Short mmCIF file of C-alpha atoms in Angstrom, two decimals:
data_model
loop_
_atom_site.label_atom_id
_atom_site.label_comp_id
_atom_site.label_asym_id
_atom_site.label_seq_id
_atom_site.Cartn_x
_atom_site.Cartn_y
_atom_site.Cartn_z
CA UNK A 1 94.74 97.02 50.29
CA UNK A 2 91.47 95.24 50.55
CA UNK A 3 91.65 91.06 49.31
CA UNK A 4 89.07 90.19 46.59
CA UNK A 5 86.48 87.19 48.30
CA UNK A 6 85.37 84.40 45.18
CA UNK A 7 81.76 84.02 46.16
CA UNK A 8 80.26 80.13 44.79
CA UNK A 9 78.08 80.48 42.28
CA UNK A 10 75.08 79.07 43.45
CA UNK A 11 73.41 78.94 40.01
CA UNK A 12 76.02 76.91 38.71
CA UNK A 13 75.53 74.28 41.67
CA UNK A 14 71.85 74.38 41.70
CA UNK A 15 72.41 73.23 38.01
CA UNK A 16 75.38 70.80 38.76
CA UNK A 17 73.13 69.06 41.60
CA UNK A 18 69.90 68.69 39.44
CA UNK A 19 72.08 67.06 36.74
CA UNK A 20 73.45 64.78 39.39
CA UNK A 21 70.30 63.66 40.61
CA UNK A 22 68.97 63.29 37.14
CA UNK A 23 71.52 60.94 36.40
CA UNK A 24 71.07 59.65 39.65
CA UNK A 25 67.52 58.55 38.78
CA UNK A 26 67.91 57.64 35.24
CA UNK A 27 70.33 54.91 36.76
CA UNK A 28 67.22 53.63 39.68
CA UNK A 29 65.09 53.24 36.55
CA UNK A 30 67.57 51.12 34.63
CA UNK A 31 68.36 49.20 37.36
CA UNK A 32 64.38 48.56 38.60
CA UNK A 33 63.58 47.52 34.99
CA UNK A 34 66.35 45.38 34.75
CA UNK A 35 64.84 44.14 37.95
CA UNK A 36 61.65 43.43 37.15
CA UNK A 37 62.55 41.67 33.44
CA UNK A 38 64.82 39.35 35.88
CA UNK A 39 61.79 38.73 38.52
CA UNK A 40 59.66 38.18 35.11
CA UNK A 41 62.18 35.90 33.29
CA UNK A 42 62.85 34.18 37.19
CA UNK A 43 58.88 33.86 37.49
CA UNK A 44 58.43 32.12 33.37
CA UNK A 45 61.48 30.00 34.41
CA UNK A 46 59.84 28.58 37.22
CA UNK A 47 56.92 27.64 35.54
CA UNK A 48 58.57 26.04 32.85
CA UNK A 49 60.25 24.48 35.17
CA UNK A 50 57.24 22.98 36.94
CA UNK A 51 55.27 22.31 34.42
CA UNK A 52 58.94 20.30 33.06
CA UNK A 53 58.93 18.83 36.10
CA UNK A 54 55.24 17.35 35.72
CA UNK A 55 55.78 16.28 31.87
CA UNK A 56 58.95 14.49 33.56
CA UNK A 57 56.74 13.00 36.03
CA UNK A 58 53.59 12.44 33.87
CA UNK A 59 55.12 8.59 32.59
CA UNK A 60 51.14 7.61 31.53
CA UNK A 61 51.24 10.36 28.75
CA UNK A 62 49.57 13.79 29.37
CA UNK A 63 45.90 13.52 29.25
CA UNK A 64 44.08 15.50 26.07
CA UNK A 65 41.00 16.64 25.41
CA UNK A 66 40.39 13.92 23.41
CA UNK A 67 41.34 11.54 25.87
CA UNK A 68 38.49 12.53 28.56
CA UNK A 69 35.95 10.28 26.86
CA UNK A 70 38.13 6.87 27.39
CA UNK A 71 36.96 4.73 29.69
CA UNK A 72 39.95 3.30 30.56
CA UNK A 73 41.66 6.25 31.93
CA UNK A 74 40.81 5.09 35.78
CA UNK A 75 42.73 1.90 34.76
CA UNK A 76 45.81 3.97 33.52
CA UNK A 77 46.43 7.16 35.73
CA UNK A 78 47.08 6.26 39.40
CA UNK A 79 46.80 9.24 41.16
CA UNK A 80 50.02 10.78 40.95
CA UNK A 81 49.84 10.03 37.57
CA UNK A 82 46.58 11.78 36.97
CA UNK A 83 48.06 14.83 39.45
CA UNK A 84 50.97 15.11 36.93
CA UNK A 85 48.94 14.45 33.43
CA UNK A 86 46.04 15.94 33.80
CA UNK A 87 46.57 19.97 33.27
CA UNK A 88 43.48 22.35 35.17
CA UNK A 89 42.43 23.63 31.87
CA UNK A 90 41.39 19.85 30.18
CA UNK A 91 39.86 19.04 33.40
CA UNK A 92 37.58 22.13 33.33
CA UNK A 93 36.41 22.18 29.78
CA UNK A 94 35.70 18.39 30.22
CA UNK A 95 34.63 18.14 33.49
CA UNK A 96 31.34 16.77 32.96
CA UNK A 97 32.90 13.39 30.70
CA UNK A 98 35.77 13.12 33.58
CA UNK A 99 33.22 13.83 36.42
CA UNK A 100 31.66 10.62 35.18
CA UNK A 101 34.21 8.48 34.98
CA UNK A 102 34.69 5.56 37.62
CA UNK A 103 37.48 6.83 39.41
CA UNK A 104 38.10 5.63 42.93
CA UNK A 105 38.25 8.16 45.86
CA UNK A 106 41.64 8.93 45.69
CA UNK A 107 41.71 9.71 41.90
CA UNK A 108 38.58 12.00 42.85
CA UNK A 109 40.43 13.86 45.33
CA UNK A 110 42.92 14.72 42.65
CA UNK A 111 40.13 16.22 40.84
CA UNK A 112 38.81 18.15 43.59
CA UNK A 113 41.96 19.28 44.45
CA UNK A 114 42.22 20.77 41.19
CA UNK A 115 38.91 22.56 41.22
CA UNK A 116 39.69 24.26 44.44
CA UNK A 117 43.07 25.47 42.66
CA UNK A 118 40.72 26.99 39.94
CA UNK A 119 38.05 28.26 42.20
CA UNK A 120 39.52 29.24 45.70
CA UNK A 121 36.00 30.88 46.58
CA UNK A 122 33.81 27.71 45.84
CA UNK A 123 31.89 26.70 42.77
CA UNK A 124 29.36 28.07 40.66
CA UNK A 125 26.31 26.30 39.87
CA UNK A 126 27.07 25.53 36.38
CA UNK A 127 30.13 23.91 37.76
CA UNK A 128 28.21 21.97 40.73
CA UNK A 129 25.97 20.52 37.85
CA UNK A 130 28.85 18.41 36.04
CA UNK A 131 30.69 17.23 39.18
CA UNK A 132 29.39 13.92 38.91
CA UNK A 133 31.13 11.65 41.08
CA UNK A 134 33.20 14.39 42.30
CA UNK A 135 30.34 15.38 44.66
CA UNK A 136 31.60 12.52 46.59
CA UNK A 137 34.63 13.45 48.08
CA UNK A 138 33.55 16.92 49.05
CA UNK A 139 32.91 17.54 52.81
CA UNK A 140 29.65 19.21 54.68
CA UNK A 141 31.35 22.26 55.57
CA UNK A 142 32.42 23.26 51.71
CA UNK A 143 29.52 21.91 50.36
CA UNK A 144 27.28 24.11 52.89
CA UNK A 145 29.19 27.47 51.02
CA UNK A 146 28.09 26.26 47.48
CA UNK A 147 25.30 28.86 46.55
CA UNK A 148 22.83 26.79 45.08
CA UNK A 149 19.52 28.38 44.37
CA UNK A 150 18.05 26.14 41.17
CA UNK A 151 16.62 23.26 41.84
CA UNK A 152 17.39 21.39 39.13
CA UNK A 153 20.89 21.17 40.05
CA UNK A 154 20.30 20.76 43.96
CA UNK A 155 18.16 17.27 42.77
CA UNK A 156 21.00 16.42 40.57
CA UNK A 157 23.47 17.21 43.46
CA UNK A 158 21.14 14.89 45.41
CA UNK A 159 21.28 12.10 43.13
CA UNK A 160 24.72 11.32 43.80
CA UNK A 161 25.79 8.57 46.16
CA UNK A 162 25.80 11.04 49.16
CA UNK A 163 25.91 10.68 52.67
CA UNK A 164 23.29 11.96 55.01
CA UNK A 165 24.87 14.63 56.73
CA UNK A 166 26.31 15.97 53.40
CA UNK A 167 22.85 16.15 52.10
CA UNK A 168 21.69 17.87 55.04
CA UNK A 169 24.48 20.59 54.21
CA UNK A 170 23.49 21.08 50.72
CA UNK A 171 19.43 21.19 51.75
CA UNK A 172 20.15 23.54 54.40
CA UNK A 173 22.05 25.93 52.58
CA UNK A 174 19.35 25.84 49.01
CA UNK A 175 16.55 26.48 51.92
CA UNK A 176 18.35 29.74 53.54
CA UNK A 177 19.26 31.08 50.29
CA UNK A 178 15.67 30.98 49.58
CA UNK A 179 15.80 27.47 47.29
CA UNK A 180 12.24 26.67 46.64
CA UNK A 181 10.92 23.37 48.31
CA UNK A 182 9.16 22.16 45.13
CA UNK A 183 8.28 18.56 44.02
CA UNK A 184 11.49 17.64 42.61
CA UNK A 185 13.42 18.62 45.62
CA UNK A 186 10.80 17.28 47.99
CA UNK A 187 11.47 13.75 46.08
CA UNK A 188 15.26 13.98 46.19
CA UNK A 189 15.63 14.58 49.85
CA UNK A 190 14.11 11.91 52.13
CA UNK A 191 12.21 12.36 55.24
CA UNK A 192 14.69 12.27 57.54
CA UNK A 193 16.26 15.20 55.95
CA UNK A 194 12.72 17.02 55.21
CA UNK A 195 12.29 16.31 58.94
CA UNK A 196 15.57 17.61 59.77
CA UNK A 197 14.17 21.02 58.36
CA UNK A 198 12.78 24.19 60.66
CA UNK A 199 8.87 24.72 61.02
CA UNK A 200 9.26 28.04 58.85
CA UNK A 201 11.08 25.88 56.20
CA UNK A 202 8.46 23.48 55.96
CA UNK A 203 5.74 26.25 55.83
CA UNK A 204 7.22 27.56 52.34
CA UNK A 205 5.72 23.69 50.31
CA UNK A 206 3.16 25.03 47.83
CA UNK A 207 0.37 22.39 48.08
CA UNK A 208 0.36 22.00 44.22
CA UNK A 209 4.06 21.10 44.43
CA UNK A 210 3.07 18.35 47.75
CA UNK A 211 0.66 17.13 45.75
CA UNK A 212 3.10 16.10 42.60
CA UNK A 213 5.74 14.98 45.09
CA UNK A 214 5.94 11.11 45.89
CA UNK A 215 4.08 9.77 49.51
CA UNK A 216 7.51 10.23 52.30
CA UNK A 217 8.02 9.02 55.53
CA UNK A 218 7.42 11.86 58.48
CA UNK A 219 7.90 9.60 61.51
CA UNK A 220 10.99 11.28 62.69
CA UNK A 221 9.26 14.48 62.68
CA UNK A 222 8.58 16.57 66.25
CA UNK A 223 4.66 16.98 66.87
CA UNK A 224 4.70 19.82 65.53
CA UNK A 225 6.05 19.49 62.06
CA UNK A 226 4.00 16.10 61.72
CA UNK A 227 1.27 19.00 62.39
CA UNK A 228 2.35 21.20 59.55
CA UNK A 229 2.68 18.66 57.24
CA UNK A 230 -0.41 17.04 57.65
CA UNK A 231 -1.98 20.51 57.37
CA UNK A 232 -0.31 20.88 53.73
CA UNK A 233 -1.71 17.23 52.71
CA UNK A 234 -5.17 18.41 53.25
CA UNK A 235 -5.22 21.57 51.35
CA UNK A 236 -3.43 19.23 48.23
CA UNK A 237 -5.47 16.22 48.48
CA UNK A 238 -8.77 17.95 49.30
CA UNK A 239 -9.62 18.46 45.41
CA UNK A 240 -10.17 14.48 46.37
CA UNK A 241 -12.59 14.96 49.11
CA UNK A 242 -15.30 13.81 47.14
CA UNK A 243 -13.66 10.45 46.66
CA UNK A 244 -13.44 9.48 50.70
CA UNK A 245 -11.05 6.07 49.68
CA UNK A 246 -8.98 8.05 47.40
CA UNK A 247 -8.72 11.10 49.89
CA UNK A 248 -8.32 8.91 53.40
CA UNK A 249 -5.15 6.51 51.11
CA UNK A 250 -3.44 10.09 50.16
CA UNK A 251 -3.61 11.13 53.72
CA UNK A 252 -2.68 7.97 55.40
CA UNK A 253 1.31 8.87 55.27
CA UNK A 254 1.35 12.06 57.12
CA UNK A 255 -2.21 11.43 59.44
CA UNK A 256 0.15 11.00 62.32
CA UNK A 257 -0.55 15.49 62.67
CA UNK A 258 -4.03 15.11 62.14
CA UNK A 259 -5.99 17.19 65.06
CA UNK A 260 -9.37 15.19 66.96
CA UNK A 261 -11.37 17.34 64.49
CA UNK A 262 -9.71 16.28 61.32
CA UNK A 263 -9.83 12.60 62.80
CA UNK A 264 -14.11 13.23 63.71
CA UNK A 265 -14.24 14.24 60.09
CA UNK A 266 -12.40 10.89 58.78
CA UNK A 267 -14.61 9.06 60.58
CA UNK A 268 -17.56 9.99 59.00
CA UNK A 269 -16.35 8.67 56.28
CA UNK A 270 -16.62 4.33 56.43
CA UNK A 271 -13.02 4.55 55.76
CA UNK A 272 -12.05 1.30 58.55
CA UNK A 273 -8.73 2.50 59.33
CA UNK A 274 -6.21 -0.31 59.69
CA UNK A 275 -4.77 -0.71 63.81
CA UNK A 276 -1.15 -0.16 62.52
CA UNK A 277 -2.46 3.61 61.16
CA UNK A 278 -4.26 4.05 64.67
CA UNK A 279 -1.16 3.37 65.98
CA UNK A 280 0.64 6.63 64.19
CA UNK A 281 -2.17 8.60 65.20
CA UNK A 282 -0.76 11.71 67.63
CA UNK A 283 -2.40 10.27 71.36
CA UNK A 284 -3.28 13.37 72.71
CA UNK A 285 -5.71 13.94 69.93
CA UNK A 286 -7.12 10.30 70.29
CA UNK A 287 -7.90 10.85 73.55
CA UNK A 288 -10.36 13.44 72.87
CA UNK A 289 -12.44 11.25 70.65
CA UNK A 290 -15.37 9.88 72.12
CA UNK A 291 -16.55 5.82 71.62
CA UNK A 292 -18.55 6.63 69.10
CA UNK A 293 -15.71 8.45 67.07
CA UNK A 294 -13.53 5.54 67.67
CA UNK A 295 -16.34 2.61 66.95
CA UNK A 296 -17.02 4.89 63.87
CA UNK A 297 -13.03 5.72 62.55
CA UNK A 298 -11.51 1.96 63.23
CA UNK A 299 -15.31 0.42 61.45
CA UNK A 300 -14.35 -3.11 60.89
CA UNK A 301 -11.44 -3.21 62.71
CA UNK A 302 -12.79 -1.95 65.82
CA UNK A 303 -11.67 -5.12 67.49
CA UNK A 304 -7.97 -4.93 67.21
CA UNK A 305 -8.20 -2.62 70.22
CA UNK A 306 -9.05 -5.61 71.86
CA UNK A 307 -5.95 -7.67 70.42
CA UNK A 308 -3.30 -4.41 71.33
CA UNK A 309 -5.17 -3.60 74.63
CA UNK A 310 -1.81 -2.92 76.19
CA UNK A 311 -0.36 -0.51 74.09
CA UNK A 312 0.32 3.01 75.02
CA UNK A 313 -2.27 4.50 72.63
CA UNK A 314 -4.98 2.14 73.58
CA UNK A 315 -4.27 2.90 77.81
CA UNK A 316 -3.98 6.24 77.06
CA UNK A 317 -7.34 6.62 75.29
CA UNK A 318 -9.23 4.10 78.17
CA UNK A 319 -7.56 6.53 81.30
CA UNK A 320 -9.06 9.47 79.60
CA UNK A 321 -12.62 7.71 79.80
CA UNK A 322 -15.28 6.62 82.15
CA UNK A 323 -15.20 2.54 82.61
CA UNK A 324 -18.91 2.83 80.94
CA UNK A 325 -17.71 4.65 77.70
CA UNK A 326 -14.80 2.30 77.22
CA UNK A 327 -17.45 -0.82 77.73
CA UNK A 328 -19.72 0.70 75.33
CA UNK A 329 -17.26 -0.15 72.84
CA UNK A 330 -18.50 -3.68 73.01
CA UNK A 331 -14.98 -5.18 72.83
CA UNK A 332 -14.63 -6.21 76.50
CA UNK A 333 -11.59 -3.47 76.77
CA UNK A 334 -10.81 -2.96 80.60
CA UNK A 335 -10.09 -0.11 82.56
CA UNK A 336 -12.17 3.42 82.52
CA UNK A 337 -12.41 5.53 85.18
CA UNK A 338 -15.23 6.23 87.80
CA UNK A 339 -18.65 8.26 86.42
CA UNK A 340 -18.14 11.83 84.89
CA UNK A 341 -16.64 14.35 88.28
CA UNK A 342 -15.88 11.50 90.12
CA UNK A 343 -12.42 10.63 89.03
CA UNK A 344 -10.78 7.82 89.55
CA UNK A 345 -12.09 6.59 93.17
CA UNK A 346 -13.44 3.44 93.40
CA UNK A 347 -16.36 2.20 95.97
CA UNK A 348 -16.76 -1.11 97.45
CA UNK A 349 -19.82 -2.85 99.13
CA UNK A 350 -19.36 -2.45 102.82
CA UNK A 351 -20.59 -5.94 104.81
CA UNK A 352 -24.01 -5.08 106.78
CA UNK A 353 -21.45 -5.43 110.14
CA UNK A 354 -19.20 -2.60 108.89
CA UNK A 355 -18.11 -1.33 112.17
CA UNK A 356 -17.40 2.72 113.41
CA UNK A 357 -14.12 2.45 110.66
CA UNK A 358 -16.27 1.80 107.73
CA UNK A 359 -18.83 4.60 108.39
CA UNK A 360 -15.69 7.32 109.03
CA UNK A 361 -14.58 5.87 105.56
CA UNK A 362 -17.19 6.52 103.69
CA UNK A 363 -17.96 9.87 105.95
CA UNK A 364 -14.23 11.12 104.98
CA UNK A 365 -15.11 9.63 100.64
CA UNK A 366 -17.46 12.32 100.62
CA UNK A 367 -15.87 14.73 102.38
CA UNK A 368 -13.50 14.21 99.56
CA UNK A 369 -15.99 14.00 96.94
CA UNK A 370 -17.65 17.08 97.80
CA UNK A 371 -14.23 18.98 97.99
CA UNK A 372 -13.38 18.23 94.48
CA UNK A 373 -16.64 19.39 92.94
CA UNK A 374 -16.51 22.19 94.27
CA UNK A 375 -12.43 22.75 93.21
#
């Protein structure tokens, strides 16, 4: 007699197990949404528990909109107190009457502590514009990421009590963003700074915009920006050519790159340029003027060559002539060298007993002489 086998019914568990996994999940869901309204209500908690904590330490009263435009609040909130009063929101919608206020450094760095909580990835410009004194307390490197390209607010970033290097940072980075270099900007920044500038910076001033800009002091300048520069003042002031006072006076500040030419061309002129300007002048160029260019360019001062015969520019220019050019000057200068493709050899008058030496002397001079002509 054959025994009966009970086969499972696999429908029935394929139903069973679906029903168990479906219950399965429905509990996952309830529990992760009960998770995440806990991790909300944890989250609101704690900042309702900060923000108790800085009421309970804000004893000065928390600072209002209203508030921003008394004048005493640098007398009132230390700064913890102005850490714990002041909320990020009233400082940003009032940030121009607060960046104004006479706070001392370590109130500002309160502030700017703030604005870096608002604005991890730097400033805007609108932003840079009301800083005020909060400009201060900001360092070359973050400054240097600010992108500011109008320059309107670069000359009012500029008119804040800054130091040198940090205006440096800010020039630099308005020039490599493309910042135009116009008359404004040129008088915000001093010479130094302008100085402090590459060649192909200095190339982008629009004469127009040199010519509105106020006179600035290029002595720090290499050769060859003093160059550049100069070259700018002559296309900007030339429209005063015609007026050889007026143009000479404009040029005076940056004649320290004019070229021999440009100095030939001055002189021409009857301007009588003052010793200390002579002094400015580049001396590789002077020494290419002849005595007539120099009797003609210095005019009535002529003889102050005599008075600062020992100074570099004056030796320099006498070495590069013959003794009878610089005498020609008529100022009793001394020095020169010998006649033109003789150099710098000088002859004495042998005695009428010079003996064998003196003739192979004078036999080996123009030995010499005749060498370097022909070199």
């Amino acid at each position: 007699m054959k025994m009966k086998t009970n086969l499972p019914n696999f429908s029935a568990i394929k139903i069973m197990s679906s029903i168990v996994i479906g219950f399965l999940l429905i509990i996952l869901n309830v529990e992760l949404s009960i998770s995440q309204k806990l991790l909300q209500k944890r989250s609101l908690m704690l900042v309702k528990n900060r923000v108790k904590r800085a009421d309970a330490n804000c004893t000065a009263g928390i600072i209002t909109e209203e508030q921003t435009n008394e004048p005493t609040l640098p007398a009132i909130y230390s700064p913890e107190q102005l850490e714990a009063c002041l909320s990020n929101d009233v400082l940003l919608k009032n940030l121009t009457e607060l960046g104004n206020k006479a706070f001392n450094r370590d109130q500002l760095l309160v502030l700017m502590t703030k604005l870096r909580e608002s604005f991890p990835g730097g400033l805007q410009q609108e932003l840079i514009r009301n800083l005020g004194f909060i400009i201060t307390v900001y360092g070359p490197e973050e400054i240097s990421s600010w992108n500011i390209t109008d320059p309107s607010i670069l000359t009012l970033v500029l008119g804040n009590s800054l130091t040198s290097d940090v205006k440096f940072a800010v020039v630099s980075n308005y020039v490599q963003k493309s910042g135009q270099l116009n008359a404004d900007v040129l008088n915000a920044i001093d010479g130094q700074i302008l100085c402090n500038l590459t060649e192909e910076n200095l190339q982008t001033i629009l004469p127009n915009e040199f010519r509105r800009a106020n006179p600035f002091n290029i002595s720090t300048c290499t050769q060859a920006k003093k160059d550049i520069i100069f070259g700018i003042a002559e296309v900007a002031f030339q429209f005063q050519a015609n007026d050889s006072n007026t143009y000479y006076n404009s040029l005076i500040p940056y004649i320290s790159g004019a070229k021999a030419s440009d100095l030939q061309s001055l002189a021409t002129r009857n301007i009588n340029m003052e010793y200390a300007t002579f002094q400015t002048l580049n001396p590789l160029e002077v020494e290419k003027l002849t005595p007539m260019n120099i009797r003609d360019l210095l005019g009535n001062n002529l003889g102050d060559l005599k008075e600062n015969e020992t100074d570099a520019i004056v030796q320099r220019w006498i070495n590069a002539h013959t003794k009878q050019e610089v005498e020609s000057l008529g100022i009793n200068l001394l020095g020169g060298g010998g006649p033109a493709g003789i150099g710098n050899i000088l002859f004495f008058n042998l005695p009428s007993s010079a003996s064998l030496n003196g003739v192979l002397s004078i036999w080996i001079i123009m030995i010499c002489i005749t060498f370097q002509s022909i070199l």
